Amino acid sequence: MSLLTLSFDNGPDPDVTPRVLDTLASHALTAQFFVLGKHLVTEEGRRLVARARDEGHVIGNHSFTHAVPLGEDPRPDAVEAEIVATDALLAPLVPAPKWFRPFGGGGKLGPHLLSQRAVGHLRAHGYSCVLWNSVPGDWLDPKGWPEKALADCAARAHTLMVLHDIPNACLEALDGFLHRAKDLGLRFTTECPSDCVPIVEGRIVRDISGMVAAGG
């Protein structure tokens, strides 16, 4: 039986995230949510994180601005501005464990994901770094993404899928996708396939050389 881990990036959004949470609850499913610090400066954003936490979802840090991948960010304080600033808002709500997903820029994997300083911070502060192996492009095709998503699930034993709880992305087709996935016998989990978590609680457990920029 194939496994599917659902993850939602770039929220929380005051209109979309509640409906995503409602849809997941209607299927009795839990997922991962990787949130942006810029959305946690509002009371509503923090309330949505607290709701997701209370409903059993995994909550992680996805940077503050989601503007430039850390491996390409020239700012000397990029780690502080993106990871630390988000953690300052997230930690009072979800103190542990610490999860971080780097910004891939359209779901790409490569040395743009992390800087050497970012890796050092993740290690020093006990983060687990969560990547992905399926990006069906819900923000590009809000109605048609389930076809790509189901094909990805059929191609591997454990899929870690990136969707987005933002406007004009996964929401419209999410309920139908979940019904189809269940009908196909997919089993949902919040656990990650081992090859998608190269850093576990601050320990490098897989080769990360292909996802870290040289220098810096």
PDB file of C-alpha atoms in Angstrom:
ATOM      1  CA  MET A   1       0.000   0.000   0.000  1.00  0.00           C
ATOM      2  CA  SER A   2       1.425   3.371  -1.024  1.00  0.00           C
ATOM      3  CA  LEU A   3       1.789   6.157   1.534  1.00  0.00           C
ATOM      4  CA  LEU A   4       0.941   9.818   1.019  1.00  0.00           C
ATOM      5  CA  THR A   5       2.077  12.702   3.190  1.00  0.00           C
ATOM      6  CA  LEU A   6       0.255  15.930   2.396  1.00  0.00           C
ATOM      7  CA  SER A   7       1.981  19.238   3.049  1.00  0.00           C
ATOM      8  CA  PHE A   8       0.687  22.762   2.526  1.00  0.00           C
ATOM      9  CA  ASP A   9       3.055  25.684   1.991  1.00  0.00           C
ATOM     10  CA  ASN A  10       2.891  29.492   2.076  1.00  0.00           C
ATOM     11  CA  GLY A  11      -0.042  30.035   4.456  1.00  0.00           C
ATOM     12  CA  PRO A  12      -1.806  30.633   6.637  1.00  0.00           C
ATOM     13  CA  ASP A  13      -4.333  32.487   4.497  1.00  0.00           C
ATOM     14  CA  PRO A  14      -7.429  33.838   6.280  1.00  0.00           C
ATOM     15  CA  ASP A  15      -9.799  32.692   3.532  1.00  0.00           C
ATOM     16  CA  VAL A  16      -8.197  29.496   2.226  1.00  0.00           C
ATOM     17  CA  THR A  17      -6.558  27.865   5.249  1.00  0.00           C
ATOM     18  CA  PRO A  18      -9.799  27.458   7.255  1.00  0.00           C
ATOM     19  CA  ARG A  19     -11.401  25.709   4.283  1.00  0.00           C
ATOM     20  CA  VAL A  20      -8.392  23.450   3.797  1.00  0.00           C
ATOM     21  CA  LEU A  21      -8.558  22.549   7.485  1.00  0.00           C
ATOM     22  CA  ASP A  22     -12.302  21.907   7.182  1.00  0.00           C
ATOM     23  CA  THR A  23     -11.728  19.638   4.174  1.00  0.00           C
ATOM     24  CA  LEU A  24      -9.025  17.663   5.936  1.00  0.00           C
ATOM     25  CA  ALA A  25     -11.223  17.340   9.022  1.00  0.00           C
ATOM     26  CA  SER A  26     -14.089  16.015   6.908  1.00  0.00           C
ATOM     27  CA  HIS A  27     -11.784  13.201   5.801  1.00  0.00           C
ATOM     28  CA  ALA A  28     -10.319  12.718   9.303  1.00  0.00           C
ATOM     29  CA  LEU A  29      -6.838  13.479   7.927  1.00  0.00           C
ATOM     30  CA  THR A  30      -3.861  15.377   9.282  1.00  0.00           C
ATOM     31  CA  ALA A  31      -1.120  17.012   7.235  1.00  0.00           C
ATOM     32  CA  GLN A  32       1.939  19.235   7.422  1.00  0.00           C
ATOM     33  CA  PHE A  33       1.713  23.034   7.192  1.00  0.00           C
ATOM     34  CA  PHE A  34       4.859  25.050   6.448  1.00  0.00           C
ATOM     35  CA  VAL A  35       4.002  28.640   7.266  1.00  0.00           C
ATOM     36  CA  LEU A  36       5.447  32.036   6.376  1.00  0.00           C
ATOM     37  CA  GLY A  37       6.474  34.439   9.093  1.00  0.00           C
ATOM     38  CA  LYS A  38       4.928  37.387   7.263  1.00  0.00           C
ATOM     39  CA  HIS A  39       1.511  35.803   7.793  1.00  0.00           C
ATOM     40  CA  LEU A  40       2.077  35.301  11.514  1.00  0.00           C
ATOM     41  CA  VAL A  41       2.326  38.987  12.341  1.00  0.00           C
ATOM     42  CA  THR A  42      -1.488  39.136  12.388  1.00  0.00           C
ATOM     43  CA  GLU A  43      -3.687  37.748  15.136  1.00  0.00           C
ATOM     44  CA  GLU A  44      -5.693  35.819  12.529  1.00  0.00           C
ATOM     45  CA  GLY A  45      -2.563  34.163  11.175  1.00  0.00           C
ATOM     46  CA  ARG A  46      -1.513  33.047  14.633  1.00  0.00           C
ATOM     47  CA  ARG A  47      -5.039  31.845  15.392  1.00  0.00           C
ATOM     48  CA  LEU A  48      -5.003  29.650  12.292  1.00  0.00           C
ATOM     49  CA  VAL A  49      -1.675  28.119  13.288  1.00  0.00           C
ATOM     50  CA  ALA A  50      -3.102  27.397  16.736  1.00  0.00           C
ATOM     51  CA  ARG A  51      -6.155  25.785  15.157  1.00  0.00           C
ATOM     52  CA  ALA A  52      -4.023  23.598  12.870  1.00  0.00           C
ATOM     53  CA  ARG A  53      -1.875  22.612  15.855  1.00  0.00           C
ATOM     54  CA  ASP A  54      -4.901  21.761  17.964  1.00  0.00           C
ATOM     55  CA  GLU A  55      -6.339  19.631  15.152  1.00  0.00           C
ATOM     56  CA  GLY A  56      -3.197  17.504  15.081  1.00  0.00           C
ATOM     57  CA  HIS A  57      -1.351  18.912  12.096  1.00  0.00           C
ATOM     58  CA  VAL A  58       2.440  19.260  11.900  1.00  0.00           C
ATOM     59  CA  ILE A  59       3.538  22.910  11.743  1.00  0.00           C
ATOM     60  CA  GLY A  60       6.870  24.069  10.348  1.00  0.00           C
ATOM     61  CA  ASN A  61       8.852  27.170   9.387  1.00  0.00           C
ATOM     62  CA  HIS A  62       8.967  28.057   5.650  1.00  0.00           C
ATOM     63  CA  SER A  63      10.901  31.346   5.945  1.00  0.00           C
ATOM     64  CA  PHE A  64       9.543  34.829   6.553  1.00  0.00           C
ATOM     65  CA  THR A  65       9.207  36.414   3.108  1.00  0.00           C
ATOM     66  CA  HIS A  66       9.359  33.440   0.680  1.00  0.00           C
ATOM     67  CA  ALA A  67      11.168  35.783  -1.682  1.00  0.00           C
ATOM     68  CA  VAL A  68      14.685  34.451  -2.379  1.00  0.00           C
ATOM     69  CA  PRO A  69      15.950  30.906  -1.724  1.00  0.00           C
ATOM     70  CA  LEU A  70      18.484  30.962   1.092  1.00  0.00           C
ATOM     71  CA  GLY A  71      21.250  29.595  -1.127  1.00  0.00           C
ATOM     72  CA  GLU A  72      20.849  32.626  -3.392  1.00  0.00           C
ATOM     73  CA  ASP A  73      20.104  35.286  -0.775  1.00  0.00           C
ATOM     74  CA  PRO A  74      23.022  37.762  -0.669  1.00  0.00           C
ATOM     75  CA  ARG A  75      22.068  39.337   2.656  1.00  0.00           C
ATOM     76  CA  PRO A  76      24.529  38.599   5.457  1.00  0.00           C
ATOM     77  CA  ASP A  77      21.598  38.406   7.890  1.00  0.00           C
ATOM     78  CA  ALA A  78      19.380  36.237   5.668  1.00  0.00           C
ATOM     79  CA  VAL A  79      19.195  33.432   8.251  1.00  0.00           C
ATOM     80  CA  GLU A  80      18.120  35.862  10.955  1.00  0.00           C
ATOM     81  CA  ALA A  81      15.635  37.619   8.672  1.00  0.00           C
ATOM     82  CA  GLU A  82      14.033  34.442   7.344  1.00  0.00           C
ATOM     83  CA  ILE A  83      14.390  31.541   9.799  1.00  0.00           C
ATOM     84  CA  VAL A  84      14.929  33.279  13.143  1.00  0.00           C
ATOM     85  CA  ALA A  85      12.271  35.956  12.590  1.00  0.00           C
ATOM     86  CA  THR A  86       9.695  33.326  11.703  1.00  0.00           C
ATOM     87  CA  ASP A  87      10.644  31.148  14.636  1.00  0.00           C
ATOM     88  CA  ALA A  88      10.182  34.087  17.001  1.00  0.00           C
ATOM     89  CA  LEU A  89       6.515  34.190  15.960  1.00  0.00           C
ATOM     90  CA  LEU A  90       6.009  30.445  15.604  1.00  0.00           C
ATOM     91  CA  ALA A  91       7.759  29.130  18.717  1.00  0.00           C
ATOM     92  CA  PRO A  92       5.202  30.508  21.220  1.00  0.00           C
ATOM     93  CA  LEU A  93       2.544  28.541  19.328  1.00  0.00           C
ATOM     94  CA  VAL A  94       4.509  25.433  18.370  1.00  0.00           C
ATOM     95  CA  PRO A  95       7.671  25.302  20.485  1.00  0.00           C
ATOM     96  CA  ALA A  96       8.856  21.836  19.404  1.00  0.00           C
ATOM     97  CA  PRO A  97       9.809  19.896  17.448  1.00  0.00           C
ATOM     98  CA  LYS A  98      11.321  22.369  15.019  1.00  0.00           C
ATOM     99  CA  TRP A  99      10.653  21.759  11.322  1.00  0.00           C
ATOM    100  CA  PHE A 100      11.990  23.823   8.423  1.00  0.00           C
ATOM    101  CA  ARG A 101      11.240  23.635   4.720  1.00  0.00           C
ATOM    102  CA  PRO A 102      13.440  25.691   2.401  1.00  0.00           C
ATOM    103  CA  PHE A 103      11.939  27.773  -0.400  1.00  0.00           C
ATOM    104  CA  GLY A 104      12.546  25.975  -3.694  1.00  0.00           C
ATOM    105  CA  GLY A 105      11.307  28.551  -6.190  1.00  0.00           C
ATOM    106  CA  GLY A 106       8.670  26.501  -8.008  1.00  0.00           C
ATOM    107  CA  GLY A 107       9.452  23.227  -6.305  1.00  0.00           C
ATOM    108  CA  LYS A 108      12.978  22.809  -7.636  1.00  0.00           C
ATOM    109  CA  LEU A 109      15.652  20.945  -5.691  1.00  0.00           C
ATOM    110  CA  GLY A 110      19.268  22.075  -5.857  1.00  0.00           C
ATOM    111  CA  PRO A 111      22.048  24.131  -4.260  1.00  0.00           C
ATOM    112  CA  HIS A 112      19.835  27.223  -4.191  1.00  0.00           C
ATOM    113  CA  LEU A 113      17.870  25.763  -1.272  1.00  0.00           C
ATOM    114  CA  LEU A 114      20.259  26.417   1.595  1.00  0.00           C
ATOM    115  CA  SER A 115      23.351  28.416   2.497  1.00  0.00           C
ATOM    116  CA  GLN A 116      26.156  27.137   4.686  1.00  0.00           C
ATOM    117  CA  ARG A 117      24.969  29.525   7.410  1.00  0.00           C
ATOM    118  CA  ALA A 118      21.441  28.179   7.139  1.00  0.00           C
ATOM    119  CA  VAL A 119      22.686  24.618   7.575  1.00  0.00           C
ATOM    120  CA  GLY A 120      24.700  25.695  10.600  1.00  0.00           C
ATOM    121  CA  HIS A 121      21.632  27.308  12.141  1.00  0.00           C
ATOM    122  CA  LEU A 122      19.423  24.298  11.511  1.00  0.00           C
ATOM    123  CA  ARG A 123      22.007  22.027  13.105  1.00  0.00           C
ATOM    124  CA  ALA A 124      22.650  24.272  16.099  1.00  0.00           C
ATOM    125  CA  HIS A 125      18.954  24.669  16.879  1.00  0.00           C
ATOM    126  CA  GLY A 126      17.841  21.092  16.378  1.00  0.00           C
ATOM    127  CA  TYR A 127      15.738  21.541  13.266  1.00  0.00           C
ATOM    128  CA  SER A 128      14.597  18.798  10.940  1.00  0.00           C
ATOM    129  CA  CYS A 129      14.739  19.915   7.295  1.00  0.00           C
ATOM    130  CA  VAL A 130      11.839  18.623   5.181  1.00  0.00           C
ATOM    131  CA  LEU A 131      12.036  18.494   1.379  1.00  0.00           C
ATOM    132  CA  TRP A 132       9.560  16.851  -1.033  1.00  0.00           C
ATOM    133  CA  ASN A 133       9.231  14.411  -3.917  1.00  0.00           C
ATOM    134  CA  SER A 134       5.988  15.607  -5.512  1.00  0.00           C
ATOM    135  CA  VAL A 135       5.006  19.113  -6.616  1.00  0.00           C
ATOM    136  CA  PRO A 136       1.888  18.740  -8.779  1.00  0.00           C
ATOM    137  CA  GLY A 137       1.647  22.478  -9.462  1.00  0.00           C
ATOM    138  CA  ASP A 138      -1.666  23.354  -7.863  1.00  0.00           C
ATOM    139  CA  TRP A 139      -0.903  27.064  -8.166  1.00  0.00           C
ATOM    140  CA  LEU A 140      -0.409  26.638 -11.928  1.00  0.00           C
ATOM    141  CA  ASP A 141      -3.449  24.416 -12.540  1.00  0.00           C
ATOM    142  CA  PRO A 142      -5.965  24.711  -9.685  1.00  0.00           C
ATOM    143  CA  LYS A 143      -8.426  22.307 -11.325  1.00  0.00           C
ATOM    144  CA  GLY A 144      -6.121  19.828 -13.022  1.00  0.00           C
ATOM    145  CA  TRP A 145      -3.385  19.246 -10.457  1.00  0.00           C
ATOM    146  CA  PRO A 146      -4.914  16.017  -9.046  1.00  0.00           C
ATOM    147  CA  GLU A 147      -4.034  14.095 -12.218  1.00  0.00           C
ATOM    148  CA  LYS A 148      -0.349  14.866 -11.794  1.00  0.00           C
ATOM    149  CA  ALA A 149      -0.619  14.246  -8.057  1.00  0.00           C
ATOM    150  CA  LEU A 150      -2.136  10.787  -8.488  1.00  0.00           C
ATOM    151  CA  ALA A 151       0.458   9.884 -11.126  1.00  0.00           C
ATOM    152  CA  ASP A 152       3.183  10.866  -8.661  1.00  0.00           C
ATOM    153  CA  CYS A 153       1.615   8.672  -5.976  1.00  0.00           C
ATOM    154  CA  ALA A 154       1.511   5.720  -8.361  1.00  0.00           C
ATOM    155  CA  ALA A 155       5.204   6.090  -9.122  1.00  0.00           C
ATOM    156  CA  ARG A 156       6.624   5.595  -5.615  1.00  0.00           C
ATOM    157  CA  ALA A 157       5.982   3.854  -2.323  1.00  0.00           C
ATOM    158  CA  HIS A 158       5.830   7.051  -0.239  1.00  0.00           C
ATOM    159  CA  THR A 159       4.954  10.448  -1.673  1.00  0.00           C
ATOM    160  CA  LEU A 160       5.574  13.717   0.179  1.00  0.00           C
ATOM    161  CA  MET A 161       3.430  16.166  -1.749  1.00  0.00           C
ATOM    162  CA  VAL A 162       3.610  19.963  -1.743  1.00  0.00           C
ATOM    163  CA  LEU A 163       0.296  21.783  -2.083  1.00  0.00           C
ATOM    164  CA  HIS A 164      -0.486  25.389  -1.148  1.00  0.00           C
ATOM    165  CA  ASP A 165      -3.126  26.824   1.196  1.00  0.00           C
ATOM    166  CA  ILE A 166      -3.248  30.101  -0.722  1.00  0.00           C
ATOM    167  CA  PRO A 167      -5.786  31.552  -3.173  1.00  0.00           C
ATOM    168  CA  ASN A 168      -6.045  29.944  -6.607  1.00  0.00           C
ATOM    169  CA  ALA A 169      -4.199  26.774  -5.723  1.00  0.00           C
ATOM    170  CA  CYS A 170      -5.261  23.412  -4.288  1.00  0.00           C
ATOM    171  CA  LEU A 171      -8.550  24.190  -2.566  1.00  0.00           C
ATOM    172  CA  GLU A 172     -11.086  23.792  -5.387  1.00  0.00           C
ATOM    173  CA  ALA A 173      -9.961  20.259  -6.249  1.00  0.00           C
ATOM    174  CA  LEU A 174      -8.785  19.109  -2.809  1.00  0.00           C
ATOM    175  CA  ASP A 175     -11.906  17.263  -1.645  1.00  0.00           C
ATOM    176  CA  GLY A 176     -12.237  15.367  -4.900  1.00  0.00           C
ATOM    177  CA  PHE A 177      -8.558  14.467  -4.858  1.00  0.00           C
ATOM    178  CA  LEU A 178      -8.817  13.071  -1.336  1.00  0.00           C
ATOM    179  CA  HIS A 179     -11.798  10.924  -2.306  1.00  0.00           C
ATOM    180  CA  ARG A 180      -9.928   9.576  -5.338  1.00  0.00           C
ATOM    181  CA  ALA A 181      -6.772   8.924  -3.344  1.00  0.00           C
ATOM    182  CA  LYS A 182      -8.731   6.970  -0.743  1.00  0.00           C
ATOM    183  CA  ASP A 183     -10.542   4.993  -3.444  1.00  0.00           C
ATOM    184  CA  LEU A 184      -7.152   4.003  -4.868  1.00  0.00           C
ATOM    185  CA  GLY A 185      -6.096   2.685  -1.475  1.00  0.00           C
ATOM    186  CA  LEU A 186      -3.520   5.333  -0.595  1.00  0.00           C
ATOM    187  CA  ARG A 187      -2.747   5.493   3.108  1.00  0.00           C
ATOM    188  CA  PHE A 188      -2.259   8.947   4.594  1.00  0.00           C
ATOM    189  CA  THR A 189       0.420   9.766   7.155  1.00  0.00           C
ATOM    190  CA  THR A 190       2.266  12.787   8.528  1.00  0.00           C
ATOM    191  CA  GLU A 191       5.522  10.833   8.606  1.00  0.00           C
ATOM    192  CA  CYS A 192       8.137  11.707   5.985  1.00  0.00           C
ATOM    193  CA  PRO A 193       9.987   9.409   3.596  1.00  0.00           C
ATOM    194  CA  SER A 194      13.575   9.230   4.834  1.00  0.00           C
ATOM    195  CA  ASP A 195      15.051  10.576   1.607  1.00  0.00           C
ATOM    196  CA  CYS A 196      13.079  13.811   2.065  1.00  0.00           C
ATOM    197  CA  VAL A 197      14.523  14.634   5.506  1.00  0.00           C
ATOM    198  CA  PRO A 198      18.293  15.118   5.154  1.00  0.00           C
ATOM    199  CA  ILE A 199      18.622  16.851   8.528  1.00  0.00           C
ATOM    200  CA  VAL A 200      16.884  15.262  11.536  1.00  0.00           C
ATOM    201  CA  GLU A 201      16.789  17.188  14.811  1.00  0.00           C
ATOM    202  CA  GLY A 202      20.027  18.938  13.920  1.00  0.00           C
ATOM    203  CA  ARG A 203      21.848  15.856  12.641  1.00  0.00           C
ATOM    204  CA  ILE A 204      22.805  15.533   8.987  1.00  0.00           C
ATOM    205  CA  VAL A 205      21.644  12.032   8.045  1.00  0.00           C
ATOM    206  CA  ARG A 206      21.884  12.176   4.247  1.00  0.00           C
ATOM    207  CA  ASP A 207      24.187  13.826   1.722  1.00  0.00           C
ATOM    208  CA  ILE A 208      23.210  17.503   1.492  1.00  0.00           C
ATOM    209  CA  SER A 209      25.980  18.672  -0.834  1.00  0.00           C
ATOM    210  CA  GLY A 210      23.556  18.998  -3.748  1.00  0.00           C
ATOM    211  CA  MET A 211      21.252  21.346  -1.889  1.00  0.00           C
ATOM    212  CA  VAL A 212      23.722  23.764  -0.282  1.00  0.00           C
ATOM    213  CA  ALA A 213      25.298  26.730  -2.055  1.00  0.00           C
ATOM    214  CA  ALA A 214      29.076  26.979  -2.064  1.00  0.00           C
ATOM    215  CA  GLY A 215      30.462  29.477   0.444  1.00  0.00           C
ATOM    216  CA  GLY A 216      28.381  31.809   2.590  1.00  0.00           C
TER     217      GLY A 216
END
